[in-house]
Amino acid sequence: MDCLFCAIIKGDIPSKKVYEDGDCYAFLDINPQAPVHFLVVPKAHIGSADEITEDNAAAVARIFAAIPKIAAQLGLTNGYRVITNVGEDGCQSVKHLHFHVLGGRKLPESMA
Ligand code: 5GP
Ligand code: ZN
């Protein structure tokens, strides 16, 4: 399968890693939308949040357990935003589930 984030996880494409454990991988977004902008992905390929099931939800729970640790490590002491885009209407461009974590400044109130 030709998947950009699977290639990043494997190390075939370089990335600026900020966290890794057995289930998830986190790296800086190449086109940051805030002073701090990283992506957290499950190592096992899941297409999007629309493909989360009882069988793969543990990986998602691990991601959400990792996010506070990474946020603290990157100095996000005053809050942050977690976003996942899904499908066409959600403007998802990479079809491997990823959570954007944005912070380092006051973010716009509007989410859409
Ligand atoms: P989406 O639009 O699918 O929610 O988000 C995809 C994100 O992946 C975008 O914010 C984009 O900047 C980031 N991205 C795309 N290609 C690469 C890459 O090769 N390396 C890194 N680090 N981020 C990427
Ligand atoms: Zn993938």
XYZ file of N, CA and C and ligand atoms in Angstrom:
361
model
N 0.852 -1.195 0.000
C 0.000 0.000 0.000
C 0.894 1.252 0.000
N 0.508 2.205 -0.793
C 1.291 3.422 -0.928
C 0.752 4.466 0.051
N 1.361 4.545 1.236
C 0.842 5.465 2.250
C 1.995 6.306 2.794
N 1.868 7.614 2.687
C 2.925 8.542 3.120
C 3.276 8.349 4.594
N 2.261 8.264 5.454
C 2.565 8.182 6.883
C 3.102 6.805 7.268
N 2.688 5.731 6.577
C 3.332 4.424 6.807
C 4.817 4.519 6.444
N 5.138 5.243 5.369
C 6.545 5.411 4.954
C 7.312 6.237 5.985
N 6.682 7.240 6.551
C 7.324 8.049 7.602
C 7.579 7.194 8.840
N 6.590 6.400 9.246
C 6.736 5.536 10.425
C 7.897 4.553 10.217
N 7.992 3.999 9.006
C 9.065 3.039 8.697
C 10.433 3.705 8.620
N 10.443 5.038 8.468
C 11.710 5.751 8.342
C 12.161 5.897 6.897
N 11.332 5.462 5.953
C 11.683 5.590 4.538
C 11.631 7.046 4.088
N 10.789 7.827 4.749
C 10.734 9.268 4.508
C 11.096 9.941 5.827
N 12.064 10.871 5.814
C 12.493 11.489 7.073
C 11.410 12.351 7.704
N 11.429 12.409 9.037
C 10.492 13.277 9.760
C 11.172 13.726 11.039
N 10.640 14.782 11.624
C 11.156 15.272 12.901
C 10.331 14.631 14.013
N 10.809 13.507 14.500
C 10.092 12.732 15.516
C 10.066 13.470 16.848
N 8.894 13.498 17.485
C 8.817 14.070 18.832
C 8.428 13.018 19.865
N 7.970 11.853 19.415
C 7.553 10.799 20.347
C 7.362 9.500 19.571
N 7.653 8.391 20.249
C 7.363 7.089 19.656
C 7.175 6.078 20.766
N 6.188 5.193 20.618
C 6.111 4.012 21.477
C 5.680 2.844 20.601
N 5.298 1.750 21.213
C 4.980 0.559 20.425
C 3.798 0.737 19.491
N 2.898 1.632 19.829
C 1.656 1.779 19.064
C 1.543 3.063 18.272
N 2.304 4.078 18.688
C 2.114 5.349 17.981
C 3.422 6.087 17.728
N 3.317 7.026 16.811
C 4.472 7.801 16.344
C 4.001 9.245 16.206
N 4.827 10.186 16.637
C 4.454 11.602 16.530
C 5.618 12.377 15.932
N 5.278 13.335 15.074
C 6.301 14.100 14.355
C 5.761 15.486 14.021
N 6.691 16.419 13.788
C 6.285 17.795 13.482
C 5.657 17.852 12.098
N 4.587 18.632 11.979
C 3.965 18.833 10.675
C 4.918 19.645 9.798
N 5.001 19.245 8.523
C 5.925 19.901 7.587
C 5.473 21.332 7.256
N 4.195 21.601 7.454
C 3.630 22.917 7.125
C 2.839 23.430 8.331
N 3.566 23.858 9.385
C 2.898 24.153 10.657
C 1.883 25.287 10.571
N 0.738 25.088 11.202
C -0.334 26.091 11.230
C -0.362 26.863 12.548
N 0.594 26.584 13.415
C 0.696 27.246 14.718
C 2.154 27.109 15.153
N 2.594 27.872 16.165
C 4.000 27.768 16.595
C 4.417 26.337 16.932
N 3.493 25.575 17.515
C 3.729 24.139 17.728
C 2.635 23.392 16.971
N 3.024 22.498 16.091
C 2.051 21.711 15.317
C 2.683 20.356 15.039
N 2.173 19.353 15.739
C 2.665 17.995 15.473
C 1.497 17.072 15.165
N 1.841 15.930 14.597
C 0.851 14.928 14.212
C 1.130 13.669 15.001
N 0.084 13.013 15.469
C 0.238 11.734 16.160
C -0.539 10.694 15.365
N 0.133 9.607 15.047
C -0.482 8.573 14.196
C -0.331 7.203 14.835
N -1.290 6.313 14.574
C -1.089 4.915 14.988
C -0.084 4.265 14.045
N 0.761 3.381 14.567
C 1.727 2.701 13.696
C 1.017 1.751 12.742
N -0.039 1.125 13.203
C -0.823 0.256 12.318
C -1.718 1.146 11.453
N -1.770 0.848 10.181
C -2.529 1.710 9.265
C -4.034 1.657 9.563
N -4.600 2.821 9.833
C -6.053 3.019 9.932
C -6.328 4.195 9.006
N -7.305 4.087 8.136
C -7.499 5.086 7.089
C -7.897 6.457 7.605
N -8.767 6.470 8.593
C -9.249 7.743 9.150
C -10.012 7.427 10.426
N -10.507 8.483 11.091
C -11.314 8.262 12.294
C -12.605 7.512 11.965
N -12.996 7.539 10.699
C -14.199 6.820 10.286
C -13.973 5.307 10.262
N -12.725 4.880 10.400
C -12.409 3.440 10.403
C -12.036 2.941 11.799
N -12.305 3.737 12.824
C -12.041 3.283 14.195
C -13.141 2.313 14.612
N -12.723 1.177 15.141
C -13.658 0.132 15.574
C -13.257 -0.340 16.971
N -14.073 -1.195 17.560
C -13.712 -1.780 18.856
C -12.363 -2.498 18.750
N -12.056 -3.069 17.597
C -10.834 -3.858 17.439
C -9.563 -3.008 17.375
N -9.660 -1.772 16.886
C -8.427 -0.966 16.776
C -8.430 0.266 17.698
N -9.478 0.396 18.510
C -9.616 1.605 19.336
C -8.532 1.723 20.408
N -7.901 0.604 20.776
C -6.853 0.676 21.803
C -5.697 1.555 21.327
N -5.389 1.501 20.034
C -4.305 2.327 19.495
C -4.668 3.806 19.619
N -5.934 4.111 19.453
C -6.390 5.497 19.560
C -6.299 5.951 21.021
N -6.662 5.067 21.929
C -6.539 5.399 23.360
C -5.079 5.673 23.712
N -4.160 4.884 23.152
C -2.740 5.091 23.405
C -2.280 6.450 22.879
N -2.817 6.843 21.728
C -2.480 8.152 21.171
C -2.903 9.249 22.138
N -4.114 9.127 22.666
C -4.602 10.184 23.565
C -3.892 10.163 24.914
N -3.321 9.027 25.276
C -2.492 8.992 26.490
C -1.123 9.623 26.226
N -0.674 9.562 24.976
C 0.634 10.126 24.630
C 0.570 11.645 24.458
N -0.546 12.145 23.973
C -0.632 13.572 23.627
C -0.243 14.496 24.800
N -0.756 14.291 26.013
C -0.359 15.202 27.106
C 1.145 15.179 27.391
N 1.759 14.012 27.233
C 3.210 13.914 27.468
C 3.965 14.721 26.416
N 3.553 14.569 25.149
C 4.253 15.280 24.071
C 4.011 16.784 24.208
N 2.768 17.140 24.544
C 2.417 18.557 24.688
C 3.277 19.198 25.780
N 3.436 18.505 26.892
C 4.254 19.040 27.984
C 5.705 19.179 27.542
N 6.189 18.158 26.849
C 7.575 18.145 26.354
C 7.835 19.332 25.413
N 6.815 19.721 24.652
C 6.980 20.808 23.688
C 6.529 22.162 24.254
N 6.243 22.179 25.548
C 5.997 23.457 26.226
C 4.594 23.993 26.107
N 3.636 23.150 25.771
C 2.243 23.612 25.633
C 1.563 23.609 26.998
N 1.955 24.598 27.825
C 1.462 24.634 29.207
C 0.148 25.384 29.334
N -0.272 26.060 28.261
C -1.472 26.902 28.350
C -2.619 26.386 27.479
N -2.572 25.108 27.133
C -3.625 24.511 26.318
C -3.211 24.299 24.877
N -4.063 23.611 24.156
C -3.790 23.273 22.755
C -5.077 22.733 22.150
N -5.030 22.454 20.858
C -6.203 21.917 20.161
C -5.818 20.622 19.474
N -6.719 19.631 19.528
C -6.517 18.352 18.844
C -7.586 18.228 17.769
N -7.143 17.951 16.546
C -8.070 17.909 15.404
C -7.775 16.672 14.573
N -8.825 16.026 14.073
C -8.616 15.027 13.030
C -9.584 15.294 11.891
N -9.055 15.399 10.695
C -9.877 15.610 9.512
C -10.268 14.252 8.941
N -11.511 14.159 8.479
C -12.021 12.877 7.964
C -12.627 13.085 6.584
N -12.067 12.375 5.611
C -12.680 12.290 4.280
C -12.729 13.610 3.530
N -13.502 13.583 2.476
C -13.589 14.704 1.535
C -14.063 15.996 2.220
N -15.202 15.930 2.899
C -15.745 17.139 3.517
C -14.858 17.631 4.663
N -14.136 16.712 5.305
C -13.226 17.100 6.383
C -11.875 17.580 5.878
N -11.688 17.552 4.530
C -10.410 17.974 3.910
C -9.230 17.136 4.408
N -9.445 15.826 4.516
C -8.346 14.942 4.888
C -7.476 14.708 3.646
N -6.191 15.075 3.730
C -5.334 14.904 2.547
C -4.481 13.644 2.624
N -4.158 13.181 3.815
C -3.371 11.945 3.959
C -4.272 10.894 4.584
N -4.425 9.773 3.867
C -5.438 8.772 4.265
C -4.886 7.760 5.267
N -4.213 8.268 6.271
C -3.751 7.469 7.413
C -4.140 8.283 8.635
N -4.945 7.707 9.512
C -5.455 8.426 10.681
C -4.349 9.232 11.370
N -4.617 10.509 11.590
C -3.644 11.346 12.307
C -4.388 12.418 13.079
N -3.858 12.718 14.235
C -4.397 13.776 15.076
C -3.416 14.936 15.032
N -3.919 16.096 14.593
C -3.122 17.313 14.637
C -3.171 17.835 16.072
N -2.045 18.254 16.603
C -2.021 18.948 17.883
C -1.379 20.315 17.632
N -2.158 21.355 17.927
C -1.739 22.722 17.628
C -1.741 23.557 18.899
N -0.731 24.401 19.028
C -0.687 25.275 20.199
C 0.466 26.247 20.105
N 0.727 26.906 21.232
C 1.804 27.883 21.270
C 1.317 29.299 21.046
N 0.040 29.444 20.780
C -0.586 30.773 20.714
C -2.086 30.561 20.906
N -2.808 31.668 21.133
C -4.266 31.589 21.231
C -4.812 31.254 19.844
N -5.555 30.162 19.745
C -6.083 29.726 18.456
C -7.436 30.387 18.184
N -7.834 30.487 16.911
C -9.133 31.104 16.607
C -10.284 30.321 17.254
N -11.294 31.039 17.697
C -12.450 30.366 18.309
C -13.174 29.479 17.321
N -13.222 29.947 16.069
C -13.954 29.208 15.055
C -13.227 27.914 14.681
N -13.968 26.849 14.529
C -13.359 25.586 14.125
C -13.706 25.228 12.699
N -14.553 25.999 12.051
C -14.953 25.635 10.688
C -15.329 26.877 9.899
P -4.746 16.442 6.702
O -4.970 17.524 5.701
O -4.772 15.080 6.009
O -5.585 16.500 7.904
O -3.282 16.665 7.251
C -2.130 16.195 6.633
C -0.988 16.935 7.251
O 0.200 16.265 6.902
C -0.851 18.380 6.739
O -0.913 19.277 7.847
C 0.515 18.395 6.076
O 1.224 19.588 6.269
C 1.219 17.203 6.700
N 2.178 16.565 5.830
C 1.990 16.224 4.517
N 3.083 15.628 4.030
C 3.986 15.607 5.059
C 5.331 15.121 5.149
O 5.921 14.580 4.230
N 5.949 15.266 6.357
C 5.331 15.871 7.412
N 6.030 15.967 8.542
N 4.059 16.323 7.357
C 3.405 16.201 6.190
Zn -0.599 4.240 6.408
